[in-house]
XYZ file of C-alpha atoms in Angstrom:
386
model
C 5.096 13.667 -13.641
C 1.842 12.589 -12.006
C 2.159 9.944 -9.284
C -0.194 7.029 -8.634
C -0.815 4.414 -5.962
C 0.832 1.029 -6.366
C 1.135 -2.018 -4.138
C 4.649 -2.034 -2.656
C 4.254 -4.954 -0.255
C 1.550 -7.491 0.444
C 0.743 -10.872 1.840
C -2.070 -13.316 1.104
C -4.525 -14.128 3.863
C -5.436 -17.692 4.798
C -8.538 -19.502 5.944
C -7.123 -20.275 9.370
C -3.920 -21.308 11.065
C -2.731 -24.581 9.541
C -2.656 -27.681 11.706
C 0.860 -28.316 10.422
C 2.941 -25.144 10.172
C 3.429 -24.034 6.594
C 0.794 -26.235 4.984
C 1.260 -28.813 2.279
C 1.235 -32.575 2.772
C 2.846 -33.837 5.935
C 6.426 -34.893 5.289
C 7.102 -38.297 6.876
C 9.628 -38.353 9.720
C 10.149 -34.610 9.535
C 9.436 -31.990 12.177
C 7.400 -29.019 10.903
C 9.217 -25.689 10.570
C 9.178 -23.497 13.667
C 7.688 -20.072 12.989
C 6.909 -19.358 16.608
C 3.356 -19.766 17.819
C 0.935 -17.797 15.666
C -1.565 -16.228 18.090
C -4.942 -17.928 17.814
C -6.617 -14.981 19.519
C -5.629 -11.465 20.572
C -7.017 -9.941 23.797
C -6.498 -6.242 24.541
C -3.025 -6.433 23.009
C -0.790 -4.624 20.544
C 0.578 -6.501 17.546
C 3.616 -5.034 15.760
C 4.716 -6.332 12.355
C 7.489 -5.343 9.950
C 7.071 -5.203 6.172
C 9.612 -4.161 3.541
C 8.485 -1.735 0.847
C 9.959 -2.941 -2.442
C 9.682 0.484 -4.124
C 9.731 4.081 -2.932
C 7.110 6.811 -2.842
C 6.057 10.070 -1.238
C 3.078 8.769 0.751
C 1.877 5.499 2.271
C -1.398 3.783 3.038
C -1.959 0.480 4.854
C -4.479 -2.255 4.008
C -6.064 -4.367 6.751
C -8.158 -7.462 6.156
C -10.790 -9.448 8.001
C -11.267 -11.683 4.987
C -12.411 -14.973 6.387
C -15.752 -14.557 8.051
C -14.726 -13.799 11.612
C -16.949 -11.370 13.552
C -16.303 -7.641 13.004
C -12.943 -6.607 14.455
C -12.315 -3.294 16.176
C -8.892 -1.703 15.649
C -8.508 0.707 18.563
C -5.334 2.378 17.268
C -2.912 1.960 14.402
C 0.574 3.410 13.879
C 3.141 3.306 11.091
C 6.694 3.862 12.382
C 5.414 6.145 15.136
C 2.955 8.016 12.896
C -0.701 7.569 13.773
C -2.908 6.141 11.050
C -6.506 7.226 10.608
C -9.505 5.759 8.827
C -11.853 8.396 7.353
C -10.105 10.814 9.736
C -10.835 8.637 12.773
C -8.134 6.992 14.906
C -9.997 3.689 15.133
C -12.005 1.520 12.787
C -14.164 -1.599 12.743
C -13.200 -4.192 10.141
C -16.471 -5.719 8.908
C -16.700 -9.457 8.422
C -14.967 -10.438 5.192
C -13.825 -6.900 4.385
C -10.550 -5.208 3.503
C -10.058 -1.515 4.296
C -7.346 1.099 3.710
C -6.005 3.695 6.082
C -6.041 7.330 5.051
C -2.874 8.237 3.115
C 0.035 9.543 5.159
C 2.667 11.841 3.686
C 5.677 9.716 4.487
C 8.677 9.547 2.136
C 9.735 5.935 1.651
C 12.874 4.724 -0.101
C 13.016 1.350 -1.892
C 13.822 -1.598 0.389
C 12.699 0.257 3.525
C 11.363 -1.672 6.533
C 8.085 -0.270 7.873
C 6.666 -1.188 11.283
C 2.880 -1.366 11.576
C 1.370 -1.516 15.067
C -2.283 -2.360 15.754
C -4.137 -2.279 19.071
C -6.998 -4.771 19.460
C -9.086 -3.683 22.474
C -11.438 -6.671 22.376
C -11.135 -10.023 24.116
C -10.222 -13.237 22.270
C -10.317 -11.651 18.828
C -9.583 -14.245 16.124
C -7.142 -12.883 13.537
C -7.081 -13.197 9.790
C -3.514 -14.427 9.267
C -0.664 -15.139 6.937
C 1.344 -17.770 8.755
C 4.731 -17.889 7.004
C 5.777 -14.303 7.721
C 9.557 -14.952 7.931
C 9.949 -11.687 9.872
C 9.820 -11.263 13.638
C 6.552 -9.808 14.914
C 5.566 -8.986 18.494
C 2.493 -9.248 20.693
C 2.395 -7.005 23.777
C -0.195 -6.221 26.453
C -2.375 -3.116 26.244
C -2.155 -0.225 23.810
C 1.537 0.235 23.014
C 1.064 1.299 19.398
C 2.824 4.648 19.965
C 5.707 3.169 21.960
C 9.160 2.794 20.433
C 9.995 -0.183 22.630
C 7.394 -2.771 23.526
C 7.319 -4.054 27.111
C 6.584 -7.682 27.991
C 6.366 -8.625 24.313
C 6.382 -12.131 22.898
C 7.678 -12.964 19.424
C 6.182 -14.850 16.484
C 6.624 -14.811 12.696
C 3.234 -14.271 11.059
C 1.138 -11.353 9.807
C -2.181 -10.640 11.540
C -4.766 -8.532 9.664
C -2.005 -6.684 7.776
C -2.384 -7.503 4.076
C -0.883 -4.644 2.101
C 1.194 -1.475 1.990
C 0.795 0.893 -0.955
C 2.981 3.860 -1.861
C 2.334 6.965 -3.962
C 4.950 6.415 -6.638
C 5.985 7.923 -9.992
C 3.796 7.098 -12.992
C 6.574 4.872 -14.359
C 6.305 2.597 -11.308
C 4.299 -0.632 -11.486
C 3.773 -3.848 -9.541
C 4.641 -7.470 -10.277
C 2.410 -9.944 -8.412
C 4.048 -13.274 -7.574
C 1.092 -15.629 -7.178
C 1.482 -19.165 -5.982
C 2.297 -21.682 -3.275
C 5.204 -22.368 -0.893
C 7.741 -21.783 -3.660
C 6.536 -18.175 -3.736
C 5.864 -17.926 -0.005
C 9.499 -18.663 0.851
C 9.055 -21.844 2.855
C 12.421 -23.152 4.131
C 14.274 -19.876 3.512
C 16.152 -18.366 6.453
C 13.818 -16.150 8.514
C 14.821 -12.511 8.830
C 17.145 -12.509 5.800
C 14.698 -11.477 3.043
C 15.808 -14.546 1.077
C 12.678 -15.629 -0.901
C 13.139 -15.240 -4.646
C 10.461 -12.550 -4.724
C 12.618 -10.392 -2.454
C 15.764 -11.136 -4.446
C 13.946 -10.239 -7.663
C 12.816 -6.934 -6.138
C 16.438 -6.115 -5.333
C 17.431 -6.950 -8.914
C 14.922 -4.350 -10.106
C 16.434 -1.693 -7.835
C 19.373 -1.087 -10.182
C 18.982 0.876 -13.455
C 15.357 -0.070 -14.042
C 11.958 1.673 -13.877
C 10.503 1.267 -10.365
C 9.064 -2.233 -10.050
C 7.480 -3.514 -6.862
C 7.294 -7.253 -6.266
C 4.401 -8.350 -4.065
C 4.457 -11.867 -2.620
C 1.023 -13.492 -2.848
C 2.206 -16.999 -2.045
C 0.513 -19.342 0.422
C 2.296 -22.514 1.455
C 0.270 -25.566 0.514
C -1.938 -23.588 -1.883
C -3.521 -25.244 -4.924
C -5.027 -24.015 -8.176
C -8.218 -26.057 -8.086
C -9.121 -26.757 -4.467
C -8.815 -25.205 -1.044
C -7.160 -26.878 1.937
C -7.672 -26.274 5.638
C -5.227 -23.602 6.769
C -3.602 -23.300 3.321
C -5.810 -20.689 1.752
C -8.680 -20.725 -0.649
C -7.748 -22.030 -4.084
C -5.834 -19.845 -6.524
C -8.987 -19.574 -8.608
C -11.033 -18.415 -5.608
C -8.531 -15.866 -4.275
C -7.409 -14.397 -7.606
C -9.596 -11.291 -7.452
C -8.603 -10.377 -3.887
C -4.897 -11.174 -4.127
C -4.171 -10.040 -7.693
C -6.842 -7.852 -9.274
C -7.377 -5.765 -6.136
C -3.686 -4.786 -5.896
C -3.195 -1.261 -7.289
C -0.585 -0.797 -9.984
C -0.424 -4.504 -10.928
C 0.765 -5.018 -14.511
C 2.254 -8.533 -14.435
C 1.570 -11.835 -12.710
C 4.235 -14.450 -12.140
C 2.233 -17.665 -11.854
C 4.013 -20.375 -9.855
C 1.451 -22.816 -8.515
C 0.158 -26.301 -9.308
C 2.597 -28.714 -7.734
C 0.372 -29.283 -4.706
C -2.593 -30.156 -6.921
C -0.534 -33.008 -8.364
C 1.106 -34.008 -5.064
C -2.158 -34.273 -3.138
C -3.798 -36.293 -5.888
C -0.925 -38.766 -6.180
C -0.571 -39.610 -2.477
C -1.704 -43.134 -1.530
C -5.153 -43.304 0.009
C -6.292 -39.835 -1.043
C -10.008 -39.658 -1.929
C -11.151 -39.106 -5.493
C -12.138 -35.529 -4.567
C -8.432 -34.709 -4.145
C -7.336 -36.088 -7.510
C -6.043 -33.693 -10.167
C -4.690 -34.681 -13.557
C -2.375 -32.691 -15.782
C -5.393 -31.845 -17.957
C -7.297 -30.570 -14.901
C -4.389 -28.307 -13.992
C -4.108 -26.929 -17.539
C -7.821 -26.092 -17.441
C -7.234 -24.207 -14.184
C -4.333 -22.255 -15.677
C -6.497 -21.280 -18.638
C -9.180 -19.907 -16.337
C -6.574 -17.781 -14.560
C -5.116 -16.578 -17.869
C -8.547 -15.547 -19.126
C -9.302 -13.530 -16.015
C -5.901 -11.852 -16.067
C -6.289 -10.757 -19.686
C -9.760 -9.348 -19.054
C -7.948 -6.854 -16.814
C -4.992 -6.198 -19.110
C -2.464 -8.114 -17.035
C 0.436 -10.028 -18.565
C 1.237 -13.472 -17.184
C 4.637 -15.114 -16.839
C 4.173 -18.852 -16.400
C 6.652 -20.891 -14.340
C 7.366 -24.566 -14.839
C 7.029 -26.912 -11.866
C 10.363 -27.873 -10.230
C 11.263 -31.503 -9.474
C 10.687 -33.063 -6.048
C 12.482 -36.371 -6.593
C 14.264 -36.282 -3.237
C 11.017 -36.013 -1.284
C 9.026 -38.690 0.574
C 5.908 -37.489 -1.284
C 7.457 -38.121 -4.710
C 5.664 -40.667 -6.919
C 6.095 -41.626 -10.543
C 2.479 -40.603 -11.082
C 3.365 -37.095 -9.912
C 6.461 -36.988 -12.134
C 4.567 -38.056 -15.241
C 1.924 -35.382 -14.644
C 4.583 -32.735 -13.899
C 6.298 -33.433 -17.201
C 2.994 -33.121 -19.077
C 2.199 -29.821 -17.394
C 5.680 -28.432 -18.011
C 5.530 -29.306 -21.697
C 2.279 -27.396 -21.970
C 3.659 -24.371 -20.080
C 6.740 -24.253 -22.311
C 5.156 -25.048 -25.672
C 1.513 -23.937 -25.682
C 2.210 -20.262 -26.315
C -0.661 -19.330 -24.000
C 1.486 -17.396 -21.516
C 2.960 -14.010 -22.361
C 6.328 -15.424 -21.307
C 7.721 -18.488 -19.541
C 10.431 -18.779 -16.886
C 11.747 -22.329 -16.631
C 12.188 -23.004 -12.911
C 12.578 -26.698 -13.647
C 15.662 -25.959 -15.760
C 17.016 -23.497 -13.200
C 16.841 -25.972 -10.312
C 17.062 -29.549 -11.599
C 20.109 -31.757 -11.292
C 21.316 -32.618 -14.840
C 22.485 -36.018 -13.588
C 19.136 -36.758 -11.866
C 16.504 -34.507 -13.469
C 13.734 -35.695 -11.146
C 15.636 -33.974 -8.309
C 16.901 -30.473 -7.603
C 20.650 -29.879 -7.504
C 22.440 -30.379 -4.202
C 22.793 -27.063 -2.410
C 19.638 -25.672 -4.025
C 17.156 -27.898 -2.178
C 16.339 -28.237 1.504
C 16.225 -31.503 3.446
C 12.558 -32.101 2.579
C 13.394 -32.484 -1.130
C 10.603 -30.078 -2.125
C 11.539 -26.554 -1.065
C 14.568 -24.642 -2.373
C 17.207 -23.287 -0.018
C 18.253 -19.634 0.075
C 20.662 -20.471 -2.771
C 17.822 -22.125 -4.678
C 15.692 -19.015 -4.300
C 18.590 -16.881 -5.555
C 18.814 -19.151 -8.608
C 15.087 -18.718 -9.233
C 15.373 -14.927 -9.055
C 18.282 -14.951 -11.502
C 16.297 -17.042 -13.996
C 13.884 -14.173 -14.747
C 14.595 -11.942 -17.730
C 14.092 -8.422 -16.355
C 13.316 -7.099 -19.821
C 9.940 -8.837 -19.570
C 8.940 -6.199 -17.040
C 10.485 -3.047 -18.506
C 7.458 -1.590 -20.252
C 4.347 -1.084 -18.117
């Protein structure tokens, strides 16, 4: 059976490093999560990052991005698990401003749930990276060109992705990709780093048993909104949809889980009118995304917005708007399917809050157990037929 290229792993790039780690509104009296210090610049250094392929294939190619207007970036060398990558048969490449490029394919058998190490050497001085901040995997920065080295010397650790935006595999024709598109609930904020605990990862492992090959690619950005961009939290979902969804090979489904930040930002005291978003505004944004997805033959699974009643940013205005939006998601019939994250997470005794044990101390983000509950709430049969 003929194979084809599909996205097996990916991460969404951001405008810049957020002032507060992880994005979103500042939580009163709460220290921001510690993801290590994301490098603001790289100077004649090697960066090594680890990504987990959610499906298998017979060959691999790597996508690098310089999406956000920085000057052209020279990649002096690139390796995948000790195998040199080339770009149009050359060992180095210049990433133009705003561009995304792919390496040449490498014959490299990959099994599902395999960790792949990508090493890049940046020979320039004070090169500003395109980043994804909430990486949740240890990455390393080391002096000089150590891309071919098994062990890095004098390396420092952090937990973000720099320039690395995708890994594709050459997979059987029955394989296809599910794009999880959204905010911190998708990104995995507050899950335990290094444990592959976000619901997107758990869902990918659910697919690994007795099911056609299904990759799950996490296109979440913490703090992201449907309608507006925020410093450090990514361009809006509407603005990044083409790059983060339509450009991913093999995509057949979108799981749409975004919108809570639009309502949170607008309901905070003292926010300017430009930050306001009503339930009707958010529904209009969803409809724009649905229209664009269907123009490209993609099916969309809509997710209801979970409660945040235990959070300092909770307001009754937010809750009223959330209920309106959730009624529309459930009842409008405009999505191909709906997964009710509100029902999966809420406390029956206090439905404005998530259940104890499923929510972290900030009252907004699910714990590892909460993410497992989200993953279990999806009906796998929705994704059986590509």
